[in-house]
Amino acid sequence: MARPTKTGLDYYPMDVGFLRDKKVRLLRSEFGASSVLFVLYVLGKVYEGDGYFLAWDKDELLLAADELRETPAYISEVLQGCLKRSIFDERVFQMFGVLTSAGIQRRYLRGCEKRDVITVFSEYWMLDICSKSDVPAGIRAKLALVSAAGGNNGVNSPENSENSPGNPQSKVKKSKVKESRVLGEAPTAPASTHAPSEGENLESGFVPPTVDEVAEYVRSRGSCVDPRVWVDYYAARGWMTGRAVMKDWRAAVRASETWERWQKPGSRRDVKTPSDYEGGESFV
């Protein structure tokens, strides 16, 4: 019987300045030393489990309280402090009931650099894939963003994706929206995870481009960017670049031209050309 693919890490790096981090110091000042232990507890659960996130529910709350010898109410208060201080990302938690952060994800990617494929749920993704400091080039080529709801969003589609039998993330329990404020102030009803469709207006006034518009632009530049994959990628992320709504999609296309993923291995003849697009389409 084949051995299941490992998702988590055996160890993770700890910054020497962790206890001096302003966020950690403020948390400790407000909630005491046990709050720092809670952060370390969550980080351990994240990295040894799914590697870059922890689905938080009532059971996890009780387990954390038991492990730290604190009350569930105290753990919930500390969690709210962590979200307020951005030790864990509040938006992802409120939408999906998941604890993660940009720092967690950076360390996870570097811990997986020797793996052939690195599969990440696009809904929880917080990094800028165009940034070398977030996603080094060698890791970018191995990255596969898939939907936690099932299916691939079109960005990097290796066979070993979320739905592959050997991938433990195919067995990950779907996050449920929490009903009790004791669980960390999660909403009583699920927040919308709708990604704007092509041409739909966002609150910022930005209008996402259509695949045809992107295809026309990459043709005019002789670009190797795949219009369909590019649109699917940003649509799945709600047209966010980092933590802000995209303002200029043409600038984002130009930045995307550095993605090694657009180019196939081999000679220059293997690189996509405009003719291929004819017809449309701190620690914490």
Short mmCIF file of C-alpha atoms in Angstrom, two decimals:
data_model
loop_
_atom_site.label_atom_id
_atom_site.label_comp_id
_atom_site.label_asym_id
_atom_site.label_seq_id
_atom_site.Cartn_x
_atom_site.Cartn_y
_atom_site.Cartn_z
CA MET A 1 0.00 0.00 0.00
CA ALA A 2 1.39 3.37 -1.02
CA ARG A 3 2.49 5.65 1.74
CA PRO A 4 0.35 8.85 1.90
CA THR A 5 2.02 12.07 0.80
CA LYS A 6 3.21 14.14 3.76
CA THR A 7 1.65 17.58 4.03
CA GLY A 8 3.06 19.02 7.26
CA LEU A 9 6.64 19.74 8.29
CA ASP A 10 8.96 17.94 10.69
CA TYR A 11 10.30 21.24 12.02
CA TYR A 12 10.08 24.97 11.38
CA PRO A 13 12.48 27.89 11.95
CA MET A 14 12.02 30.12 14.98
CA ASP A 15 13.17 33.72 14.65
CA VAL A 16 15.66 34.72 17.35
CA GLY A 17 13.64 37.89 17.95
CA PHE A 18 10.30 36.11 18.40
CA LEU A 19 9.80 37.17 22.04
CA ARG A 20 10.83 40.74 21.19
CA ASP A 21 8.36 41.00 18.32
CA LYS A 22 6.06 43.95 19.03
CA LYS A 23 2.90 41.94 18.38
CA VAL A 24 4.00 39.17 20.74
CA ARG A 25 5.02 41.64 23.44
CA LEU A 26 1.66 43.42 23.27
CA LEU A 27 -0.17 40.11 23.41
CA ARG A 28 1.82 39.03 26.48
CA SER A 29 1.24 42.39 28.14
CA GLU A 30 -2.52 42.07 27.69
CA PHE A 31 -3.05 38.37 28.38
CA GLY A 32 0.02 37.11 30.22
CA ALA A 33 2.67 34.53 29.42
CA SER A 34 0.16 31.82 28.56
CA SER A 35 -0.84 33.81 25.48
CA VAL A 36 2.66 33.34 24.04
CA LEU A 37 2.41 29.63 24.74
CA PHE A 38 -0.88 29.64 22.84
CA VAL A 39 0.80 31.16 19.78
CA LEU A 40 3.55 28.52 19.93
CA TYR A 41 0.94 25.80 20.40
CA VAL A 42 -0.98 26.92 17.31
CA LEU A 43 2.21 27.18 15.23
CA GLY A 44 3.14 23.63 16.19
CA LYS A 45 -0.34 22.34 15.28
CA VAL A 46 -0.22 24.22 11.96
CA TYR A 47 3.17 22.97 10.83
CA GLU A 48 2.79 19.38 11.96
CA GLY A 49 -0.73 19.12 10.53
CA ASP A 50 -1.66 20.65 7.18
CA GLY A 51 1.51 22.71 7.16
CA TYR A 52 0.18 26.21 6.55
CA PHE A 53 -3.21 26.46 8.29
CA LEU A 54 -5.22 25.13 11.23
CA ALA A 55 -8.98 24.69 10.95
CA TRP A 56 -10.30 26.10 14.23
CA ASP A 57 -13.44 24.68 15.81
CA LYS A 58 -14.84 23.85 19.26
CA ASP A 59 -12.75 20.70 19.52
CA GLU A 60 -9.55 22.63 18.81
CA LEU A 61 -10.59 25.20 21.40
CA LEU A 62 -11.06 22.52 24.06
CA LEU A 63 -7.81 20.78 23.16
CA ALA A 64 -5.87 24.03 23.39
CA ALA A 65 -7.45 24.85 26.76
CA ASP A 66 -6.57 21.41 28.09
CA GLU A 67 -3.00 21.53 26.76
CA LEU A 68 -2.32 24.97 28.25
CA ARG A 69 -4.30 24.36 31.45
CA GLU A 70 -6.46 27.39 30.80
CA THR A 71 -10.22 27.91 30.43
CA PRO A 72 -11.87 27.87 26.99
CA ALA A 73 -13.01 31.46 27.63
CA TYR A 74 -9.42 32.56 28.17
CA ILE A 75 -8.26 30.80 24.99
CA SER A 76 -11.01 32.54 23.01
CA GLU A 77 -9.94 35.92 24.40
CA VAL A 78 -6.32 35.25 23.49
CA LEU A 79 -7.33 34.18 20.00
CA GLN A 80 -9.19 37.44 19.55
CA GLY A 81 -6.06 39.25 20.68
CA CYS A 82 -4.02 37.33 18.10
CA LEU A 83 -6.45 38.29 15.35
CA LYS A 84 -6.51 41.93 16.47
CA ARG A 85 -2.69 42.04 16.46
CA SER A 86 -2.57 40.29 13.05
CA ILE A 87 -0.61 37.38 14.49
CA PHE A 88 -3.13 35.31 12.56
CA ASP A 89 -5.09 36.74 9.64
CA GLU A 90 -8.53 37.93 10.70
CA ARG A 91 -10.07 37.99 7.21
CA VAL A 92 -9.26 34.35 6.47
CA PHE A 93 -10.44 33.33 9.93
CA GLN A 94 -13.75 35.16 9.64
CA MET A 95 -14.43 33.73 6.19
CA PHE A 96 -13.22 30.16 6.64
CA GLY A 97 -12.61 29.49 10.33
CA VAL A 98 -8.91 28.91 9.58
CA LEU A 99 -5.81 30.18 11.40
CA THR A 100 -2.94 31.16 9.12
CA SER A 101 -0.70 34.13 8.31
CA ALA A 102 1.66 35.33 5.61
CA GLY A 103 4.63 34.44 7.81
CA ILE A 104 3.34 30.92 8.35
CA GLN A 105 2.89 30.42 4.62
CA ARG A 106 6.35 31.75 3.74
CA ARG A 107 7.98 29.33 6.15
CA TYR A 108 5.84 26.47 4.93
CA LEU A 109 6.83 27.02 1.29
CA ARG A 110 10.53 27.07 2.19
CA GLY A 111 10.10 23.93 4.25
CA CYS A 112 8.62 22.20 1.16
CA GLU A 113 11.24 23.35 -1.34
CA LYS A 114 12.48 19.79 -2.00
CA ARG A 115 9.01 18.46 -2.80
CA ASP A 116 7.94 17.94 -6.39
CA VAL A 117 4.56 19.62 -5.93
CA ILE A 118 3.34 22.04 -3.26
CA THR A 119 -0.46 22.17 -3.11
CA VAL A 120 -2.12 25.12 -1.37
CA PHE A 121 -5.79 26.05 -0.99
CA SER A 122 -6.33 29.28 -2.94
CA GLU A 123 -8.95 30.56 -0.46
CA TYR A 124 -6.33 30.69 2.32
CA TRP A 125 -3.50 32.03 0.11
CA MET A 126 -2.06 35.31 1.42
CA LEU A 127 1.21 35.77 -0.45
CA ASP A 128 2.10 37.65 -3.63
CA ILE A 129 3.10 35.01 -6.13
CA CYS A 130 4.99 37.63 -8.14
CA SER A 131 7.22 38.52 -5.18
CA LYS A 132 10.47 36.60 -4.88
CA SER A 133 10.57 37.35 -1.16
CA ASP A 134 7.19 35.64 -0.77
CA VAL A 135 7.58 32.85 -3.34
CA PRO A 136 11.12 32.10 -4.57
CA ALA A 137 11.36 31.17 -8.26
CA GLY A 138 12.31 27.56 -7.54
CA ILE A 139 9.21 27.09 -5.39
CA ARG A 140 6.90 29.04 -7.72
CA ALA A 141 7.27 26.43 -10.44
CA LYS A 142 6.10 23.69 -8.03
CA LEU A 143 3.16 25.59 -6.58
CA ALA A 144 -0.39 24.38 -7.29
CA LEU A 145 -3.29 26.49 -6.03
CA VAL A 146 -6.49 24.50 -5.69
CA SER A 147 -9.92 25.27 -4.27
CA ALA A 148 -10.79 24.03 -0.77
CA ALA A 149 -14.30 23.42 -2.09
CA GLY A 150 -12.92 20.98 -4.65
CA GLY A 151 -11.37 21.34 -8.08
CA ASN A 152 -8.43 23.25 -9.44
CA ASN A 153 -8.62 26.98 -10.08
CA GLY A 154 -6.49 26.77 -13.19
CA VAL A 155 -3.18 27.87 -11.71
CA ASN A 156 -0.59 25.11 -12.05
CA SER A 157 -2.48 21.90 -12.57
CA PRO A 158 -0.08 19.05 -11.71
CA GLU A 159 -1.61 15.63 -11.44
CA ASN A 160 -0.87 15.54 -7.72
CA SER A 161 -3.53 18.15 -6.88
CA GLU A 162 -6.06 18.35 -4.06
CA ASN A 163 -8.24 15.57 -5.43
CA SER A 164 -5.40 13.12 -6.01
CA PRO A 165 -5.84 9.94 -3.88
CA GLY A 166 -2.37 10.23 -2.34
CA ASN A 167 -2.72 13.82 -1.22
CA PRO A 168 -3.80 14.14 2.42
CA GLN A 169 -5.39 17.49 1.69
CA SER A 170 -8.10 15.66 -0.24
CA LYS A 171 -9.18 14.33 3.16
CA VAL A 172 -9.06 17.68 4.95
CA LYS A 173 -12.32 18.43 6.70
CA LYS A 174 -14.03 21.48 5.19
CA SER A 175 -13.98 24.46 7.53
CA LYS A 176 -17.36 25.28 9.03
CA VAL A 177 -18.50 28.73 10.08
CA LYS A 178 -18.62 28.88 13.85
CA GLU A 179 -21.86 29.59 15.69
CA SER A 180 -20.47 30.51 19.12
CA ARG A 181 -18.53 33.65 19.93
CA VAL A 182 -16.58 31.54 22.43
CA LEU A 183 -14.84 29.94 19.46
CA GLY A 184 -13.10 33.17 18.57
CA GLU A 185 -15.79 35.55 17.33
CA ALA A 186 -16.35 33.78 14.03
CA PRO A 187 -19.52 34.94 12.23
CA THR A 188 -22.85 33.18 12.71
CA ALA A 189 -23.38 33.00 8.96
CA PRO A 190 -20.84 32.26 6.26
CA ALA A 191 -19.28 35.26 4.62
CA SER A 192 -19.47 35.39 0.86
CA THR A 193 -16.50 33.80 -0.87
CA HIS A 194 -17.68 34.93 -4.27
CA ALA A 195 -14.89 36.05 -6.54
CA PRO A 196 -15.99 38.77 -8.97
CA SER A 197 -16.64 37.46 -12.44
CA GLU A 198 -15.07 38.96 -15.52
CA GLY A 199 -16.28 42.52 -15.97
CA GLU A 200 -17.93 42.73 -12.54
CA ASN A 201 -17.43 45.95 -10.58
CA LEU A 202 -15.65 45.85 -7.22
CA GLU A 203 -16.25 48.29 -4.37
CA SER A 204 -13.00 50.07 -5.24
CA GLY A 205 -14.28 50.84 -8.71
CA PHE A 206 -11.90 48.36 -10.33
CA VAL A 207 -13.44 46.39 -13.20
CA PRO A 208 -11.80 42.99 -13.79
CA PRO A 209 -10.77 42.38 -17.40
CA THR A 210 -12.19 39.65 -19.57
CA VAL A 211 -10.03 36.83 -20.92
CA ASP A 212 -10.28 38.44 -24.37
CA GLU A 213 -9.01 41.77 -23.03
CA VAL A 214 -6.06 40.11 -21.33
CA ALA A 215 -5.36 38.03 -24.45
CA GLU A 216 -5.34 41.17 -26.60
CA TYR A 217 -2.96 42.88 -24.19
CA VAL A 218 -0.50 39.98 -24.01
CA ARG A 219 -0.60 39.72 -27.82
CA SER A 220 0.33 43.38 -28.09
CA ARG A 221 3.30 42.83 -25.77
CA GLY A 222 4.44 39.51 -27.21
CA SER A 223 3.98 38.20 -23.69
CA CYS A 224 4.23 34.58 -22.53
CA VAL A 225 1.40 35.03 -19.99
CA ASP A 226 -1.54 32.64 -20.40
CA PRO A 227 -4.68 34.87 -20.34
CA ARG A 228 -7.10 32.19 -19.12
CA VAL A 229 -4.83 31.02 -16.30
CA TRP A 230 -4.05 34.61 -15.34
CA VAL A 231 -7.74 35.58 -15.10
CA ASP A 232 -8.65 32.39 -13.23
CA TYR A 233 -5.85 32.97 -10.74
CA TYR A 234 -6.85 36.52 -9.81
CA ALA A 235 -10.60 35.80 -9.95
CA ALA A 236 -10.08 33.01 -7.40
CA ARG A 237 -8.35 35.53 -5.12
CA GLY A 238 -11.07 38.16 -5.43
CA TRP A 239 -8.78 40.29 -7.64
CA MET A 240 -6.54 40.99 -4.67
CA THR A 241 -2.83 41.77 -4.96
CA GLY A 242 -1.38 41.18 -1.54
CA ARG A 243 -4.03 42.61 0.80
CA ALA A 244 -5.42 45.27 -1.53
CA VAL A 245 -7.83 45.15 -4.45
CA MET A 246 -6.06 45.31 -7.79
CA LYS A 247 -5.96 48.82 -9.28
CA ASP A 248 -4.28 48.31 -12.66
CA TRP A 249 -4.69 44.89 -14.28
CA ARG A 250 -2.26 45.74 -17.11
CA ALA A 251 0.48 46.45 -14.56
CA ALA A 252 -0.35 43.11 -12.91
CA VAL A 253 0.00 41.35 -16.26
CA ARG A 254 3.41 42.96 -16.79
CA ALA A 255 4.49 41.82 -13.32
CA SER A 256 3.22 38.32 -14.10
CA GLU A 257 5.55 38.02 -17.08
CA THR A 258 8.32 37.13 -14.63
CA TRP A 259 6.49 34.03 -13.46
CA GLU A 260 8.55 31.05 -14.53
CA ARG A 261 5.36 29.01 -14.50
CA TRP A 262 4.26 30.50 -17.82
CA GLN A 263 7.23 28.87 -19.54
CA LYS A 264 7.53 25.18 -20.20
CA PRO A 265 10.89 23.46 -19.63
CA GLY A 266 13.10 23.14 -22.66
CA SER A 267 14.05 25.38 -25.51
CA ARG A 268 12.60 28.74 -26.49
CA ARG A 269 10.30 26.94 -28.91
CA ASP A 270 8.48 25.53 -25.89
CA VAL A 271 7.55 28.97 -24.59
CA LYS A 272 4.00 30.11 -25.31
CA THR A 273 3.73 32.76 -28.00
CA PRO A 274 0.92 35.19 -28.82
CA SER A 275 -0.21 32.90 -31.64
CA ASP A 276 -1.19 30.35 -28.98
CA TYR A 277 -3.85 32.79 -27.76
CA GLU A 278 -5.52 33.51 -31.07
CA GLY A 279 -9.26 33.02 -30.87
CA GLY A 280 -9.73 34.45 -27.40
CA GLU A 281 -9.70 33.03 -24.53
CA SER A 282 7.85 39.69 11.33
CA PHE A 283 7.48 36.16 12.02
CA VAL A 284 3.72 36.26 12.24
#
